[in-house]
Short mmCIF file of C-alpha atoms and ligand atoms in Angstrom, two decimals:
data_model
loop_
_atom_site.label_atom_id
_atom_site.label_comp_id
_atom_site.label_asym_id
_atom_site.label_seq_id
_atom_site.Cartn_x
_atom_site.Cartn_y
_atom_site.Cartn_z
CA UNK A 42 3.85 20.37 25.05
CA UNK A 43 2.85 16.76 25.72
CA UNK A 44 4.73 14.17 23.72
CA UNK A 45 2.37 12.15 21.53
CA UNK A 46 2.04 8.47 22.10
CA UNK A 47 3.60 6.04 19.65
CA UNK A 48 1.29 3.09 19.05
CA UNK A 49 3.29 1.06 16.57
CA UNK A 50 6.45 1.30 14.50
CA UNK A 51 6.43 -0.65 11.25
CA UNK A 52 9.00 -0.93 8.46
CA UNK A 53 7.77 2.07 6.45
CA UNK A 54 5.39 3.86 8.82
CA UNK A 55 4.97 4.85 12.45
CA UNK A 56 1.54 5.18 14.02
CA UNK A 57 0.76 7.70 16.77
CA UNK A 58 -2.37 8.24 18.80
CA UNK A 59 -4.60 10.76 17.02
CA UNK A 60 -6.18 13.90 18.48
CA UNK A 61 -9.65 12.29 18.86
CA UNK A 62 -10.57 8.80 20.06
CA UNK A 63 -10.77 6.45 17.09
CA UNK A 64 -8.16 8.37 15.09
CA UNK A 65 -4.51 7.65 14.36
CA UNK A 66 -1.68 9.69 12.86
CA UNK A 67 0.20 7.75 10.20
CA UNK A 68 3.81 8.98 9.71
CA UNK A 69 5.51 7.89 6.46
CA UNK A 70 9.21 7.12 6.98
CA UNK A 71 11.96 7.18 4.38
CA UNK A 72 12.98 3.63 5.26
CA UNK A 73 12.82 1.07 2.48
CA UNK A 74 12.96 -2.65 3.15
CA UNK A 75 12.69 -5.69 0.92
CA UNK A 76 12.87 -9.46 1.20
CA UNK A 77 11.34 -9.43 4.67
CA UNK A 78 13.71 -6.65 5.83
CA UNK A 79 16.90 -8.48 4.72
CA UNK A 80 17.61 -5.50 2.43
CA UNK A 81 17.33 -2.05 3.99
CA UNK A 82 18.02 1.57 3.03
CA UNK A 83 16.93 5.09 3.82
CA UNK A 84 15.66 6.78 0.66
CA UNK A 85 15.30 10.49 1.17
CA UNK A 86 11.91 11.74 0.04
CA UNK A 87 10.18 8.34 -0.18
CA UNK A 88 7.95 9.04 2.85
CA UNK A 89 6.78 12.37 1.41
CA UNK A 90 5.95 10.79 -1.95
CA UNK A 91 4.09 7.85 -0.42
CA UNK A 92 2.12 10.16 1.88
CA UNK A 93 0.99 12.30 -1.08
CA UNK A 94 0.31 9.34 -3.37
CA UNK A 95 -1.59 7.37 -0.75
CA UNK A 96 -3.72 10.46 -0.06
CA UNK A 97 -4.42 10.76 -3.80
CA UNK A 98 -5.57 7.15 -4.16
CA UNK A 99 -7.56 7.04 -0.91
CA UNK A 100 -9.40 10.29 -1.73
CA UNK A 101 -10.18 8.99 -5.22
CA UNK A 102 -11.53 5.73 -3.79
CA UNK A 103 -13.67 7.62 -1.26
CA UNK A 104 -15.04 9.76 -4.10
CA UNK A 105 -16.22 6.71 -6.04
CA UNK A 106 -17.79 5.18 -2.93
CA UNK A 107 -15.09 2.77 -1.78
CA UNK A 108 -14.70 3.26 2.00
CA UNK A 109 -11.17 3.93 3.29
CA UNK A 110 -9.55 4.88 6.59
CA UNK A 111 -8.27 8.22 5.23
CA UNK A 112 -9.50 11.40 6.97
CA UNK A 113 -7.01 14.11 5.91
CA UNK A 114 -3.37 14.79 5.22
CA UNK A 115 -1.79 16.76 8.06
CA UNK A 116 1.58 17.69 6.53
CA UNK A 117 4.23 16.39 4.16
CA UNK A 118 4.76 13.16 6.08
CA UNK A 119 1.64 12.59 8.13
CA UNK A 120 -2.00 11.82 7.61
CA UNK A 121 -4.93 11.45 9.97
CA UNK A 122 -6.74 8.14 9.56
CA UNK A 123 -9.49 6.17 11.27
CA UNK A 124 -8.33 3.61 13.78
CA UNK A 125 -9.26 0.14 12.52
CA UNK A 126 -8.88 -3.45 13.60
CA UNK A 127 -6.57 -4.76 10.90
CA UNK A 128 -7.60 -8.07 9.31
CA UNK A 129 -4.37 -10.13 9.50
CA UNK A 130 -4.20 -10.68 5.74
CA UNK A 131 -2.37 -9.07 2.87
CA UNK A 132 -4.81 -8.93 -0.02
CA UNK A 133 -2.99 -9.09 -3.35
CA UNK A 134 -4.64 -8.46 -6.73
CA UNK A 135 -2.76 -9.38 -9.90
CA UNK A 136 -3.53 -8.37 -13.47
CA UNK A 137 -0.22 -9.56 -14.97
CA UNK A 138 2.13 -12.26 -13.71
CA UNK A 139 5.11 -10.92 -11.74
CA UNK A 140 7.05 -11.42 -8.52
CA UNK A 141 6.23 -14.45 -6.41
CA UNK A 142 3.41 -15.61 -8.67
CA UNK A 143 5.58 -15.62 -11.79
CA UNK A 144 8.20 -17.59 -9.85
CA UNK A 145 5.80 -20.00 -8.15
CA UNK A 146 3.93 -20.93 -11.33
CA UNK A 147 6.74 -20.52 -13.86
CA UNK A 148 4.95 -17.81 -15.85
CA UNK A 149 6.95 -15.10 -17.63
CA UNK A 150 6.79 -11.74 -15.86
CA UNK A 151 4.43 -9.41 -17.70
CA UNK A 152 2.11 -12.13 -19.02
CA UNK A 153 -1.46 -10.84 -18.88
CA UNK A 154 -3.68 -13.00 -16.67
CA UNK A 155 -7.04 -14.24 -18.00
CA UNK A 156 -8.75 -12.22 -15.26
CA UNK A 157 -7.66 -10.43 -12.09
CA UNK A 158 -6.48 -12.98 -9.54
CA UNK A 159 -6.85 -12.27 -5.83
CA UNK A 160 -4.47 -13.92 -3.38
CA UNK A 161 -4.24 -13.80 0.41
CA UNK A 162 -1.10 -13.87 2.54
CA UNK A 163 -1.02 -14.12 6.31
CA UNK A 164 0.44 -10.95 7.80
CA UNK A 165 3.30 -12.47 9.77
CA UNK A 166 6.82 -11.14 9.25
CA UNK A 167 8.40 -14.02 11.17
CA UNK A 168 6.89 -16.47 8.68
CA UNK A 169 7.56 -14.20 5.67
CA UNK A 170 3.83 -13.50 5.02
CA UNK A 171 2.96 -16.96 3.64
CA UNK A 172 0.32 -17.45 0.97
CA UNK A 173 -2.87 -18.91 2.48
CA UNK A 174 -6.16 -20.18 1.05
CA UNK A 175 -9.71 -19.30 2.03
CA UNK A 176 -9.81 -22.70 3.75
CA UNK A 177 -7.01 -21.61 6.11
CA UNK A 178 -8.68 -18.25 6.66
CA UNK A 179 -12.02 -19.85 7.59
CA UNK A 180 -10.53 -22.68 9.64
CA UNK A 181 -8.27 -20.44 11.70
CA UNK A 182 -10.91 -17.70 12.03
CA UNK A 183 -8.81 -14.87 10.53
CA UNK A 184 -11.93 -13.59 8.75
CA UNK A 185 -15.54 -14.77 8.37
CA UNK A 186 -17.20 -15.78 5.09
CA UNK A 187 -19.06 -12.45 5.07
CA UNK A 188 -15.72 -10.65 5.57
CA UNK A 189 -14.20 -12.59 2.67
CA UNK A 190 -17.09 -11.63 0.38
CA UNK A 191 -16.62 -7.96 1.37
CA UNK A 192 -12.83 -8.15 1.02
CA UNK A 193 -13.08 -9.63 -2.49
CA UNK A 194 -15.53 -6.93 -3.54
CA UNK A 195 -13.33 -4.15 -2.09
CA UNK A 196 -10.18 -5.60 -3.68
CA UNK A 197 -11.75 -5.76 -7.15
CA UNK A 198 -13.18 -2.25 -6.88
CA UNK A 199 -9.77 -0.92 -5.85
CA UNK A 200 -8.24 -2.80 -8.77
CA UNK A 201 -10.65 -1.29 -11.32
CA UNK A 202 -10.08 2.19 -9.92
CA UNK A 203 -6.28 1.96 -9.70
CA UNK A 204 -5.90 0.26 -13.08
CA UNK A 205 -8.02 2.97 -14.72
CA UNK A 206 -6.22 5.86 -13.04
CA UNK A 207 -2.84 4.40 -13.97
CA UNK A 208 -3.86 3.63 -17.55
CA UNK A 209 -4.85 7.29 -17.88
CA UNK A 210 -1.24 8.33 -17.24
CA UNK A 211 0.40 5.63 -19.35
CA UNK A 212 1.12 3.16 -16.55
CA UNK A 213 0.18 -0.51 -16.38
CA UNK A 214 -1.01 -1.79 -12.99
CA UNK A 215 0.68 -5.17 -12.74
CA UNK A 216 -0.38 -6.02 -9.17
CA UNK A 217 -0.82 -4.49 -5.75
CA UNK A 218 -1.32 -5.29 -2.10
CA UNK A 219 -3.89 -3.73 0.21
CA UNK A 220 -4.81 -4.18 3.82
CA UNK A 221 -8.35 -4.14 5.15
CA UNK A 222 -9.57 -2.88 8.52
CA UNK A 223 -12.72 -3.35 10.52
CA UNK A 224 -14.52 -0.33 11.98
CA UNK A 225 -17.52 -0.20 14.28
CA UNK A 226 -20.30 2.34 13.74
CA UNK A 227 -22.69 1.90 16.67
CA UNK A 228 -24.05 -1.64 16.47
CA UNK A 229 -22.72 -2.13 12.95
CA UNK A 230 -19.31 -3.15 11.72
CA UNK A 231 -17.91 -2.83 8.23
CA UNK A 232 -14.67 -3.31 6.38
CA UNK A 233 -12.70 -0.46 4.82
CA UNK A 234 -9.44 -0.04 2.93
CA UNK A 235 -6.63 0.77 5.40
CA UNK A 236 -2.81 1.09 5.60
CA UNK A 237 -1.50 2.75 2.40
CA UNK A 238 -1.66 2.55 -1.38
CA UNK A 239 1.62 3.65 -2.92
CA UNK A 240 4.37 2.44 -5.27
CA UNK A 241 5.74 0.57 -2.22
CA UNK A 242 2.81 -1.82 -2.44
CA UNK A 243 2.06 -1.87 -6.21
CA UNK A 244 3.88 -2.93 -9.35
CA UNK A 245 3.67 -0.16 -11.94
CA UNK A 246 5.22 -0.38 -15.41
CA UNK A 247 5.40 2.41 -17.93
CA UNK A 248 3.24 1.28 -20.85
CA UNK A 249 5.49 2.75 -23.55
CA UNK A 250 8.87 1.50 -22.30
CA UNK A 251 8.17 -1.17 -19.69
CA UNK A 252 10.24 0.84 -17.18
CA UNK A 253 9.48 -0.15 -13.59
CA UNK A 254 8.12 2.68 -11.44
CA UNK A 255 7.68 0.86 -8.13
CA UNK A 256 9.55 -0.77 -5.27
CA UNK A 257 11.09 -3.36 -7.59
CA UNK A 258 13.52 -0.53 -8.52
CA UNK A 259 14.88 -0.90 -4.97
CA UNK A 260 14.39 -4.67 -4.66
CA UNK A 261 16.27 -5.31 -7.93
CA UNK A 262 18.73 -2.36 -7.91
CA UNK A 263 17.31 -0.76 -11.03
CA UNK A 264 18.21 2.89 -10.29
CA UNK A 265 16.76 5.71 -8.24
CA UNK A 266 13.60 4.85 -6.33
CA UNK A 267 12.86 8.53 -5.69
CA UNK A 268 13.02 9.25 -9.44
CA UNK A 269 10.59 6.41 -10.16
CA UNK A 270 8.07 7.47 -7.48
CA UNK A 271 8.43 11.14 -8.50
CA UNK A 272 7.61 10.12 -12.08
CA UNK A 273 4.36 8.48 -10.89
CA UNK A 274 3.49 11.50 -8.70
CA UNK A 275 4.22 13.97 -11.49
CA UNK A 276 2.15 12.10 -14.07
CA UNK A 277 -0.78 11.99 -11.65
CA UNK A 278 -0.39 15.71 -10.91
CA UNK A 279 0.31 14.98 -7.23
CA UNK A 280 3.70 16.74 -7.44
CA UNK A 281 4.34 19.71 -9.70
CA UNK A 282 6.81 18.97 -12.53
CA UNK A 283 10.39 19.67 -11.52
CA UNK A 284 9.74 19.69 -7.75
CA UNK A 285 11.69 17.51 -5.37
CA UNK A 286 10.08 15.67 -2.46
CA UNK A 287 13.15 16.26 -0.29
CA UNK A 288 12.17 19.59 1.19
CA UNK A 289 14.16 19.04 4.32
CA UNK A 290 16.22 21.86 5.86
CA UNK A 291 19.97 21.36 5.44
CA UNK A 292 22.50 22.53 8.01
CA UNK A 293 24.89 25.18 6.67
CA UNK A 294 28.34 25.01 8.22
P1 5GP B 191 4.72 -10.50 -4.64
O1 5GP B 191 3.88 -11.55 -3.95
O2 5GP B 191 4.85 -10.73 -6.10
O3 5GP B 191 6.04 -10.30 -3.93
O4 5GP B 191 3.94 -9.11 -4.44
C1 5GP B 191 2.71 -8.86 -5.07
C2 5GP B 191 2.36 -7.39 -4.87
O5 5GP B 191 2.07 -7.13 -3.50
C3 5GP B 191 3.50 -6.43 -5.22
O6 5GP B 191 2.94 -5.25 -5.78
C4 5GP B 191 4.16 -6.11 -3.90
O7 5GP B 191 4.72 -4.82 -3.90
C5 5GP B 191 2.98 -6.19 -2.94
N1 5GP B 191 3.39 -6.76 -1.64
C6 5GP B 191 3.47 -8.05 -1.27
N2 5GP B 191 3.90 -8.17 0.00
C7 5GP B 191 4.10 -6.92 0.45
C8 5GP B 191 4.55 -6.38 1.71
O8 5GP B 191 4.82 -7.10 2.68
N3 5GP B 191 4.68 -5.02 1.77
C9 5GP B 191 4.36 -4.22 0.71
N4 5GP B 191 4.52 -2.88 0.85
N5 5GP B 191 3.91 -4.69 -0.47
C10 5GP B 191 3.79 -6.02 -0.61
#
């Protein structure tokens, strides 16, 4: 059997060439990193949970008319997606102050913002993904004005969808990060939601208790990351209650 071709290995995912031109297989690893990869761990089951959760959100977005790269889930760790040209920006939407924004502006974490605030960071690990303005984006040609209008509209639609879905299961959507890709359909090009949507890239707080159910559990050593992500997956019905995402064969000596 021919070995498939690895296209890219990132911190949490590996991309392989897909079976058809224009497709890619996205493999979700168990690796967790934080603070620009200064903190690292392997968290058994994380890749399975993120694969299932990202599928759930991407399918939901597609069903309400928000275009995404998702085609289908292939197995517990892999999904088939459309190949895109990634826009080199991290698009962050915030509903409540937290993380870098709370720190930068001196606002208490958890303070509700007057309206959703969209921020852009340049995707550049070496620079630590610095915050940039639309002026930088236009001047350096990272995206056109039309792209920025489309990105803002996509980001706010994703926010409304995710916030609503989460609210329905007793979870507050504090903030999240998405990535946007460009695809070409004949003579036309359009922007779609790409990469992943999972508790790795969102902040999710339980409404009743304030318990964190996202990657901050790992970043801030708050307990078991798998338990937190399993809680999100169980509430959304993505994982049956009582199941474990670690269905990996164990060697018996
Ligand atoms: P902050 O800027 O407060 O660190 O992050 C804002 C939101 O974007 C959080 O939900 C965080 O998880 C997400 N985010 C920011 N940068 C990254 C990144 O490089 N990778 C991932 N997975 N999420 C990010």
